[in-house]
Short mmCIF file of C-alpha atoms in Angstrom, two decimals:
data_model
loop_
_atom_site.label_atom_id
_atom_site.label_comp_id
_atom_site.label_asym_id
_atom_site.label_seq_id
_atom_site.Cartn_x
_atom_site.Cartn_y
_atom_site.Cartn_z
CA MET A 389 -35.37 -73.74 -40.19
CA ARG A 390 -34.42 -75.64 -37.79
CA LEU A 391 -32.91 -73.46 -33.86
CA GLY A 392 -30.81 -74.30 -31.07
CA VAL A 393 -31.42 -72.01 -28.51
CA LEU A 394 -28.96 -72.40 -25.92
CA ASP A 395 -30.12 -70.78 -22.44
CA VAL A 396 -27.28 -70.82 -19.63
CA GLY A 397 -28.70 -69.03 -16.72
CA SER A 398 -28.60 -68.93 -13.03
CA ASN A 399 -30.01 -72.27 -12.09
CA THR A 400 -29.63 -74.54 -15.76
CA VAL A 401 -28.22 -74.86 -19.17
CA HIS A 402 -31.60 -74.99 -21.49
CA LEU A 403 -31.81 -76.54 -24.52
CA LEU A 404 -34.59 -75.50 -26.57
CA VAL A 405 -34.96 -77.10 -30.76
CA VAL A 406 -37.84 -74.76 -32.56
CA ASP A 407 -38.97 -74.72 -35.86
CA ALA A 408 -39.45 -71.12 -37.25
CA HIS A 409 -39.36 -68.90 -40.09
CA ARG A 410 -39.46 -64.60 -40.46
CA GLY A 411 -43.25 -63.87 -39.75
CA GLY A 412 -44.82 -66.94 -38.24
CA HIS A 413 -44.82 -68.13 -34.53
CA PRO A 414 -41.65 -70.89 -32.99
CA THR A 415 -42.78 -74.61 -32.85
CA PRO A 416 -40.89 -76.44 -30.03
CA MET A 417 -39.77 -78.91 -31.06
CA SER A 418 -37.85 -80.46 -28.12
CA SER A 419 -36.88 -78.97 -24.67
CA THR A 420 -33.23 -79.96 -22.69
CA LYS A 421 -31.99 -79.26 -19.17
CA ALA A 422 -29.45 -79.95 -16.73
CA VAL A 423 -29.30 -78.52 -13.19
CA LEU A 424 -26.06 -76.85 -13.23
CA ARG A 425 -26.63 -74.05 -10.30
CA LEU A 426 -24.26 -71.42 -11.34
CA ALA A 427 -24.32 -68.75 -9.30
CA GLU A 428 -24.46 -71.26 -6.66
CA GLN A 429 -20.59 -71.80 -7.35
CA ILE A 430 -19.27 -68.39 -7.05
CA ASP A 431 -16.56 -68.36 -4.95
CA GLY A 432 -15.18 -65.85 -2.37
CA ASP A 433 -13.75 -63.84 -4.80
CA GLY A 434 -16.40 -63.64 -7.18
CA ARG A 435 -15.02 -66.91 -9.68
CA LEU A 436 -17.01 -69.76 -10.88
CA SER A 437 -15.84 -72.69 -9.79
CA ASP A 438 -13.20 -75.00 -11.81
CA ARG A 439 -16.33 -77.56 -11.05
CA ALA A 440 -19.28 -75.53 -12.37
CA ALA A 441 -17.21 -74.73 -15.25
CA GLY A 442 -15.55 -78.24 -15.90
CA LYS A 443 -19.48 -78.86 -16.01
CA LEU A 444 -20.57 -76.37 -18.04
CA ILE A 445 -18.37 -77.78 -20.56
CA ASP A 446 -20.06 -81.26 -20.93
CA SER A 447 -23.07 -79.82 -20.54
CA ILE A 448 -22.28 -77.80 -23.43
CA ASP A 449 -21.26 -80.61 -25.74
CA GLU A 450 -23.79 -82.68 -24.57
CA PHE A 451 -26.29 -80.74 -25.70
CA MET A 452 -24.41 -79.54 -28.85
CA HIS A 453 -24.65 -83.42 -29.91
CA ILE A 454 -28.21 -83.35 -29.56
CA ALA A 455 -29.26 -80.11 -31.23
CA THR A 456 -26.37 -81.69 -34.69
CA SER A 457 -28.77 -84.77 -33.99
CA SER A 458 -32.18 -82.56 -34.04
CA GLY A 459 -31.30 -81.63 -37.68
CA CYS A 460 -30.77 -77.47 -35.97
CA GLN A 461 -29.68 -75.69 -39.01
CA GLN A 462 -28.00 -72.66 -35.77
CA ILE A 463 -28.05 -72.41 -32.67
CA MET A 464 -27.88 -69.56 -30.69
CA ALA A 465 -26.36 -69.49 -27.28
CA PHE A 466 -25.98 -66.93 -24.81
CA ALA A 467 -25.83 -66.31 -21.23
CA THR A 468 -27.43 -64.10 -18.54
CA SER A 469 -26.78 -63.25 -14.77
CA ALA A 470 -24.49 -65.57 -13.10
CA VAL A 471 -21.52 -66.04 -15.77
CA ARG A 472 -21.74 -62.59 -16.65
CA ASP A 473 -21.12 -61.56 -12.79
CA ALA A 474 -18.73 -64.00 -12.56
CA THR A 475 -15.54 -62.28 -13.08
CA ASN A 476 -14.01 -64.96 -14.58
CA CYS A 477 -16.36 -64.86 -16.89
CA ASP A 478 -13.75 -64.47 -20.02
CA ASP A 479 -12.03 -66.66 -19.23
CA VAL A 480 -14.42 -69.53 -19.16
CA LEU A 481 -16.27 -68.42 -22.17
CA ALA A 482 -12.92 -69.09 -24.12
CA ASP A 483 -12.83 -72.50 -22.69
CA VAL A 484 -16.59 -74.02 -23.36
CA ALA A 485 -15.49 -72.32 -26.70
CA ARG A 486 -12.19 -74.77 -27.18
CA ARG A 487 -13.43 -77.57 -26.01
CA THR A 488 -16.74 -77.38 -27.32
CA GLY A 489 -16.95 -74.57 -30.66
CA VAL A 490 -19.43 -72.89 -29.05
CA GLN A 491 -18.97 -69.04 -29.03
CA VAL A 492 -21.65 -68.00 -25.51
CA ARG A 493 -22.10 -64.66 -26.22
CA VAL A 494 -23.32 -62.81 -22.68
CA LEU A 495 -25.72 -60.62 -22.54
CA SER A 496 -26.40 -57.08 -20.37
CA GLY A 497 -29.12 -57.23 -17.91
CA HIS A 498 -30.62 -54.41 -20.47
CA ASP A 499 -30.96 -57.06 -23.21
CA GLU A 500 -32.39 -59.07 -21.21
CA ALA A 501 -34.97 -57.39 -20.51
CA ARG A 502 -35.38 -55.75 -24.54
CA LEU A 503 -35.76 -59.47 -25.64
CA THR A 504 -38.15 -60.45 -23.54
CA SER A 505 -40.44 -57.33 -24.26
CA LEU A 506 -39.26 -58.32 -27.67
CA ALA A 507 -41.17 -61.58 -26.85
CA VAL A 508 -44.24 -60.13 -24.86
CA ARG A 509 -44.77 -57.98 -27.80
CA ARG A 510 -45.24 -60.83 -30.35
CA TRP A 511 -47.55 -62.67 -28.25
CA TYR A 512 -49.74 -59.87 -27.48
CA GLY A 513 -49.10 -57.63 -30.85
CA TRP A 514 -50.57 -54.21 -31.21
CA SER A 515 -53.91 -54.26 -29.58
CA ALA A 516 -52.61 -54.59 -26.06
CA GLY A 517 -51.40 -51.52 -26.37
CA ARG A 518 -48.57 -49.99 -23.87
CA VAL A 519 -47.35 -52.89 -22.05
CA LEU A 520 -45.00 -53.60 -18.50
CA ALA A 521 -43.27 -57.06 -18.47
CA LEU A 522 -41.95 -58.22 -16.20
CA ASP A 523 -39.77 -61.49 -15.96
CA ILE A 524 -37.78 -62.99 -12.62
CA GLY A 525 -34.93 -64.81 -12.86
CA GLY A 526 -32.61 -66.83 -10.50
CA GLY A 527 -30.21 -64.04 -10.71
CA SER A 528 -32.14 -60.53 -11.73
CA LEU A 529 -35.35 -58.26 -12.26
CA GLU A 530 -35.98 -57.37 -16.24
CA MET A 531 -38.56 -55.16 -16.52
CA SER A 532 -39.78 -53.03 -19.39
CA ASN A 533 -42.12 -50.91 -20.70
CA GLY A 534 -43.35 -49.97 -24.25
CA VAL A 535 -45.74 -49.50 -26.80
CA ASP A 536 -43.64 -50.43 -29.99
CA GLU A 537 -41.26 -53.66 -30.17
CA GLU A 538 -37.77 -51.47 -28.57
CA PRO A 539 -39.84 -50.82 -25.39
CA ASP A 540 -39.20 -46.55 -23.95
CA VAL A 541 -37.93 -48.27 -20.49
CA ALA A 542 -35.66 -51.40 -19.98
CA LEU A 543 -34.37 -51.88 -16.40
CA SER A 544 -32.09 -55.26 -15.07
CA LEU A 545 -31.76 -55.01 -11.15
CA PRO A 546 -29.49 -57.28 -9.51
CA LEU A 547 -33.30 -59.14 -7.67
CA GLY A 548 -33.33 -62.75 -8.85
CA ALA A 549 -34.94 -65.01 -7.02
CA GLY A 550 -31.98 -66.79 -6.35
CA ARG A 551 -30.20 -64.85 -5.36
CA LEU A 552 -32.28 -63.92 -2.90
CA THR A 553 -32.72 -66.43 -0.76
CA ARG A 554 -29.18 -67.04 -1.14
CA GLU A 555 -27.87 -63.62 1.33
CA TRP A 556 -31.73 -63.71 3.29
CA LEU A 557 -33.04 -66.63 3.09
CA PRO A 558 -30.80 -69.37 4.42
CA ASP A 559 -33.27 -71.07 6.46
CA ASP A 560 -35.58 -74.12 5.91
CA PRO A 561 -37.85 -72.69 6.00
CA PRO A 562 -37.37 -69.08 5.63
CA ASP A 563 -37.33 -67.04 9.21
CA ARG A 564 -40.42 -64.98 9.31
CA ARG A 565 -38.32 -61.99 10.86
CA ARG A 566 -36.61 -61.62 7.15
CA ILE A 567 -38.40 -62.27 5.30
CA GLY A 568 -40.48 -58.42 7.19
CA VAL A 569 -37.20 -57.43 6.87
CA LEU A 570 -36.79 -58.23 3.00
CA ARG A 571 -39.89 -56.82 2.19
CA ASP A 572 -39.23 -53.83 3.39
CA TRP A 573 -35.51 -53.77 1.57
CA LEU A 574 -37.67 -54.39 -1.47
CA ASP A 575 -40.13 -51.79 -1.38
CA ALA A 576 -36.83 -49.29 -0.97
CA GLU A 577 -34.84 -50.85 -3.87
CA LEU A 578 -37.59 -51.20 -6.21
CA ARG A 579 -39.32 -47.65 -5.37
CA VAL A 580 -36.61 -45.65 -7.70
CA PRO A 581 -36.71 -47.80 -10.63
CA ALA A 582 -40.66 -48.62 -10.61
CA LYS A 583 -41.19 -44.23 -10.73
CA GLN A 584 -38.01 -44.92 -13.46
CA LEU A 585 -40.32 -47.66 -15.60
CA LEU A 586 -43.92 -45.80 -15.25
CA ASP A 587 -42.92 -42.14 -16.37
CA PRO A 588 -43.29 -43.34 -20.31
CA GLY A 589 -46.77 -44.14 -19.26
CA GLN A 590 -49.20 -46.62 -17.66
CA PRO A 591 -49.50 -49.18 -19.06
CA ASP A 592 -52.60 -50.72 -20.41
CA LEU A 593 -51.75 -54.16 -20.19
CA ALA A 594 -49.12 -55.82 -17.67
CA VAL A 595 -47.24 -59.46 -18.17
CA GLY A 596 -45.40 -61.44 -16.25
CA THR A 597 -42.91 -64.34 -18.05
CA SER A 598 -40.73 -66.84 -17.32
CA LYS A 599 -40.73 -69.80 -14.70
CA THR A 600 -41.01 -68.17 -11.58
CA PHE A 601 -44.95 -66.29 -12.59
CA ARG A 602 -45.82 -68.87 -13.91
CA SER A 603 -45.39 -71.09 -10.74
CA LEU A 604 -46.53 -67.98 -8.50
CA ALA A 605 -50.24 -68.55 -11.40
CA ARG A 606 -50.74 -72.14 -10.90
CA LEU A 607 -50.20 -72.20 -6.99
CA THR A 608 -53.14 -69.56 -7.02
CA GLY A 609 -55.23 -71.23 -9.10
CA ALA A 610 -53.68 -70.70 -12.81
CA ALA A 611 -54.18 -74.09 -15.04
CA PRO A 612 -51.67 -76.13 -15.67
CA SER A 613 -49.42 -76.83 -18.50
CA SER A 614 -50.75 -79.12 -19.92
CA ALA A 615 -54.20 -77.51 -20.83
CA GLY A 616 -51.73 -75.28 -23.71
CA PRO A 617 -49.83 -72.17 -24.17
CA ARG A 618 -52.87 -69.79 -25.65
CA VAL A 619 -55.01 -70.47 -22.10
CA LYS A 620 -55.41 -67.55 -20.46
CA ARG A 621 -53.37 -67.80 -16.61
CA GLN A 622 -53.24 -65.10 -14.22
CA LEU A 623 -51.25 -63.52 -10.80
CA THR A 624 -53.50 -61.53 -8.57
CA SER A 625 -51.76 -58.78 -5.87
CA SER A 626 -54.14 -60.40 -3.30
CA GLY A 627 -53.69 -64.27 -4.63
CA LEU A 628 -49.56 -63.68 -4.29
CA ARG A 629 -49.90 -62.56 -0.55
CA GLN A 630 -52.57 -65.47 0.21
CA LEU A 631 -49.21 -67.59 -1.39
CA ILE A 632 -46.39 -65.94 0.46
CA ALA A 633 -48.38 -66.96 4.34
CA PHE A 634 -48.72 -70.41 2.66
CA ILE A 635 -44.84 -71.54 1.03
CA SER A 636 -42.81 -68.85 3.79
CA ARG A 637 -44.45 -71.67 6.88
CA MET A 638 -43.26 -74.81 4.40
CA THR A 639 -39.56 -76.55 4.05
CA ARG A 640 -38.06 -76.53 0.72
CA ASP A 641 -38.98 -80.54 1.01
CA ASP A 642 -42.91 -80.04 1.03
CA ARG A 643 -42.79 -77.26 -1.62
CA ALA A 644 -41.30 -79.20 -4.15
CA GLU A 645 -44.04 -81.62 -3.55
CA LEU A 646 -47.08 -78.83 -4.90
CA GLU A 647 -47.80 -78.98 -8.31
CA GLY A 648 -46.14 -76.60 -10.60
CA VAL A 649 -42.90 -76.45 -8.58
CA SER A 650 -39.72 -78.11 -9.74
CA ALA A 651 -37.51 -79.92 -7.48
CA ASP A 652 -34.17 -77.44 -8.49
CA ARG A 653 -36.74 -74.29 -7.96
CA ALA A 654 -39.00 -75.23 -4.42
CA GLY A 655 -35.44 -73.43 -2.78
CA GLN A 656 -36.05 -70.41 -3.93
CA LEU A 657 -39.83 -69.68 -4.28
CA VAL A 658 -40.74 -67.65 -1.30
CA GLY A 659 -37.85 -65.33 -2.73
CA GLY A 660 -38.91 -65.15 -6.32
CA ALA A 661 -42.70 -64.20 -4.41
CA LEU A 662 -40.88 -62.38 -2.28
CA VAL A 663 -40.03 -60.24 -5.97
CA ALA A 664 -43.30 -60.28 -7.51
CA GLU A 665 -45.57 -58.91 -4.72
CA ALA A 666 -42.81 -56.13 -4.29
CA ALA A 667 -42.26 -55.40 -7.84
CA MET A 668 -46.93 -55.64 -8.34
CA ARG A 669 -46.68 -53.27 -5.62
CA ALA A 670 -44.72 -50.20 -6.33
CA LEU A 671 -45.72 -50.46 -9.64
CA GLN A 672 -49.42 -50.65 -8.49
CA VAL A 673 -50.01 -53.93 -10.78
CA ASP A 674 -53.43 -55.84 -8.67
CA THR A 675 -53.60 -58.53 -12.00
CA LEU A 676 -50.95 -60.07 -14.30
CA GLU A 677 -51.41 -61.60 -17.22
CA ILE A 678 -48.82 -64.55 -17.36
CA CYS A 679 -47.02 -64.81 -20.88
CA PRO A 680 -45.97 -68.23 -21.84
CA TRP A 681 -43.19 -66.53 -23.69
CA ALA A 682 -40.47 -64.58 -22.84
CA LEU A 683 -36.67 -64.09 -23.10
CA ARG A 684 -35.32 -67.46 -24.83
CA GLU A 685 -38.33 -66.89 -27.62
CA GLY A 686 -37.22 -63.39 -28.18
CA VAL A 687 -33.52 -64.43 -28.90
CA ILE A 688 -35.44 -66.44 -31.98
CA LEU A 689 -37.91 -63.18 -33.36
CA ARG A 690 -34.66 -61.13 -33.42
CA ARG A 691 -33.07 -63.55 -35.21
CA LEU A 692 -35.80 -64.60 -37.93
CA ASP A 693 -35.52 -60.39 -38.17
CA THR A 694 -32.54 -60.02 -39.20
CA GLU A 695 -31.52 -63.25 -40.87
CA PRO A 696 -31.24 -62.83 -44.78
CA ALA A 697 -33.72 -64.56 -46.44
CA ASP A 698 -31.42 -68.11 -48.21
CA THR A 699 -31.82 -71.00 -45.97
CA PRO A 700 -28.43 -71.44 -44.07
CA GLU A 701 -26.30 -74.17 -44.21
CA PRO A 702 -26.67 -77.22 -41.48
CA MET A 703 -24.70 -75.88 -38.06
CA GLY A 704 -21.21 -76.86 -37.58
CA THR A 705 -18.61 -75.25 -35.31
CA GLU A 706 -17.22 -73.05 -37.26
CA ASN A 707 -21.47 -71.30 -37.16
CA ALA A 708 -23.25 -72.48 -33.83
CA GLY A 709 -23.08 -69.73 -31.30
CA ARG A 710 -23.31 -66.85 -33.64
CA GLY A 711 -23.72 -64.09 -31.93
CA VAL A 712 -28.14 -63.22 -30.81
#
């Protein structure tokens, strides 16, 4: 069947169209995104602004037309940290449903970690043994550790690259003293979660997923995306330290010129690198394998696992955005 995954994130709204069937791997057919920066449009009361909510509705409406014209039979719509944290989350999503017909499910941080862990496990298989998975988003850091498709531990911490950039690194380029203070603060924040994550056992494989880790790996010498998803990519702690020393002295515009860095994420690249460095240090990980599958693939795989064997009817507003 052809499926659409609509991911409402802290920075972007992303529609991924895939062809998928139970027992097979999802094959990407198209990818469309809109940069809305929802996390930056939360007011002092924690509310998502009316302007941002309007842009979200317009984007989802547009993406629904794309999904329909692409032949999607189902669409799975979910929101993560930015919408989850907004005090008017329910009102915004009610407006989305009323205006677009799409029911957007809010994923908890715990479920984000679980579904990402599922995607990583399916990519590497059972022979990988115990897998530690890290995912840095705009608003949160997800971590998991386990030997099965359901991880033994799944954690979500408010340590996203965008969040830390807004709260700690407002200067461009970042202030060196604040970078040092942030490093110390991250070490303290990760000390207890790292112990909790490793309590079930030391991992046989440590993995990083999603855009932040892919960008960091690319900047430290990993193959470009054009080389394909099956090329082995890694991020080392030593390479990351050298990279931080380099990019922390650059302005946002200069970082946007680096290969593998998108303009919409250049501003939070240093924050993301510092979170990655702190997490690897806390977990005593020297090397991360970079997995091309992450949360969106986990959502797809979970749906395929639970979908009835018969082919669903063509997508309409009555089944758009069914729960993940």
